[in-house]
Coordinates of C-alpha atoms and ligand atoms in Angstrom, one line a residue:
M13 CA 99.6 102.3 135.9
K14 CA 101.4 103.4 132.8
T15 CA 103.9 100.8 131.5
L16 CA 107.0 100.8 129.5
N17 CA 108.0 98.2 126.9
G18 CA 111.6 97.0 126.6
S19 CA 113.4 94.6 124.3
C20 CA 116.8 93.4 123.2
L21 CA 118.4 94.4 119.9
C22 CA 117.3 91.3 118.0
G23 CA 113.8 91.5 119.5
A24 CA 113.7 87.9 120.8
I25 CA 113.2 89.1 124.3
Q26 CA 110.5 91.6 125.2
F27 CA 109.4 92.8 128.6
R28 CA 107.2 95.3 130.3
V29 CA 107.8 97.4 133.4
A30 CA 105.8 99.9 135.4
D31 CA 106.6 103.5 134.6
A32 CA 107.3 104.0 138.3
F33 CA 110.9 103.4 139.2
D34 CA 112.0 103.6 142.9
Y35 CA 115.0 105.4 141.6
V36 CA 116.8 106.1 138.3
G37 CA 120.5 106.7 138.2
N38 CA 123.8 106.2 136.3
C39 CA 126.2 103.6 137.6
H40 CA 129.9 104.2 136.8
C41 CA 131.3 101.0 138.3
S42 CA 133.8 99.1 136.1
E43 CA 131.5 96.0 136.0
C44 CA 128.6 98.0 134.5
R45 CA 131.1 99.5 132.1
K46 CA 132.1 96.0 130.9
F47 CA 128.6 94.6 130.8
S48 CA 127.1 97.5 128.9
G49 CA 130.1 98.3 126.7
S50 CA 129.5 102.0 127.5
D51 CA 131.1 104.7 129.7
Y52 CA 128.4 104.1 132.3
A53 CA 125.1 102.4 132.7
P54 CA 121.8 104.3 133.3
A55 CA 119.3 102.1 135.2
G56 CA 116.0 102.3 136.9
G57 CA 115.2 100.1 139.9
L58 CA 111.8 98.5 140.7
S59 CA 110.5 95.5 142.6
A60 CA 109.8 92.2 140.8
E61 CA 106.0 92.6 140.7
H62 CA 106.5 95.6 138.4
F63 CA 108.4 93.5 135.9
A64 CA 106.9 91.0 133.4
F65 CA 108.2 89.2 130.3
I66 CA 106.1 89.6 127.1
Q67 CA 108.1 87.0 125.2
G68 CA 111.5 85.3 125.2
E69 CA 111.7 84.6 128.9
E70 CA 113.2 81.1 128.1
T71 CA 115.8 82.8 125.9
V72 CA 117.3 85.0 128.6
R73 CA 120.7 84.1 129.9
Y74 CA 121.9 85.0 133.3
Y75 CA 125.4 85.7 134.6
E76 CA 125.9 85.8 138.4
K77 CA 128.6 88.4 138.7
S78 CA 128.5 88.2 142.5
P79 CA 126.3 86.6 145.2
A80 CA 124.4 89.9 145.3
T81 CA 123.9 90.6 141.6
T82 CA 122.8 88.6 138.6
L83 CA 122.9 90.1 135.1
A84 CA 120.4 89.3 132.4
F85 CA 121.2 89.4 128.7
C86 CA 120.2 88.1 125.3
P87 CA 122.5 85.2 124.1
T88 CA 121.7 86.0 120.4
C89 CA 122.4 89.7 120.1
G90 CA 124.2 90.3 123.4
S91 CA 122.0 93.1 124.7
S92 CA 122.3 93.7 128.4
L93 CA 118.8 94.0 129.8
F94 CA 118.7 94.2 133.6
S95 CA 120.2 93.0 136.8
I96 CA 118.5 91.3 139.7
K97 CA 119.6 92.0 143.3
S98 CA 119.4 88.8 145.4
D99 CA 118.9 90.5 148.7
T100 CA 115.9 92.7 147.7
G101 CA 114.7 90.9 144.6
R102 CA 114.8 94.3 142.9
Y103 CA 115.2 94.6 139.1
N104 CA 117.5 97.3 137.8
I105 CA 116.4 97.9 134.2
R106 CA 118.9 99.2 131.8
L107 CA 117.3 102.3 130.4
G108 CA 118.9 101.7 127.0
A109 CA 116.8 98.5 126.7
L110 CA 113.5 100.5 126.9
D111 CA 111.5 101.2 123.8
D112 CA 109.3 103.7 125.5
T113 CA 110.3 106.9 127.3
P114 CA 110.2 106.7 131.0
S115 CA 108.6 109.6 133.0
Q116 CA 111.7 109.8 135.2
K117 CA 115.2 110.8 134.3
P118 CA 118.4 109.8 136.0
S119 CA 118.8 111.9 139.1
F120 CA 122.2 110.7 140.4
H121 CA 125.6 109.1 139.6
I122 CA 127.0 106.2 141.7
H123 CA 130.5 104.7 141.8
V124 CA 131.9 108.0 140.6
D125 CA 135.2 107.1 142.2
S126 CA 135.7 104.4 139.5
K127 CA 134.2 106.2 136.5
A128 CA 135.9 105.9 133.1
P129 CA 139.0 108.0 133.1
W130 CA 138.1 109.6 129.8
L131 CA 134.6 110.6 130.9
T132 CA 133.8 114.1 132.2
I133 CA 130.6 114.4 134.0
N134 CA 129.0 117.7 133.0
D135 CA 125.7 117.7 134.8
K136 CA 124.6 118.9 138.2
L137 CA 123.2 115.6 139.4
T138 CA 124.1 114.2 142.8
R139 CA 127.4 112.3 142.7
Y140 CA 128.1 109.4 145.1
P141 CA 131.7 108.1 145.3
G142 CA 130.5 104.5 145.8
H143 CA 127.2 102.8 146.3
P144 CA 124.9 104.6 148.8
E145 CA 123.2 102.4 151.5
S146 CA 119.8 103.6 150.4
L147 CA 120.0 102.0 146.9
Ligands
ZN6 ZN1 118.4 89.7 121.3
ZN7 ZN1 127.5 99.3 138.3

């Protein structure tokens, strides 16, 4: 299976994922906005067996933002890398952390009801007001 490499800004943390996300979409929730420092956060979800660290696993810091979601980031450069869902064990990889180009592109927007007020969504992708049950 084709794989994609990802890393943080300073390069201390490197990981590899399968180029086969279960879904790829843009999250507009206020928490992703804070964590990413951006208008919204594009992410691709996959199960844990499709994720592996190449280096820096011991460097990664985790922030449990809720019982359902833990966020992973680099303590040196501050890059947000991925989240882990406690119920499914699924990893949501921040697309911006990837060094390679994934085959898939974002196909939907979630939490559009809480999108950044200054942002205008100009594409035709599916928009969900909140978080759909299927994700
Ligand atoms: Zn770093
Ligand atoms: Zn979010």
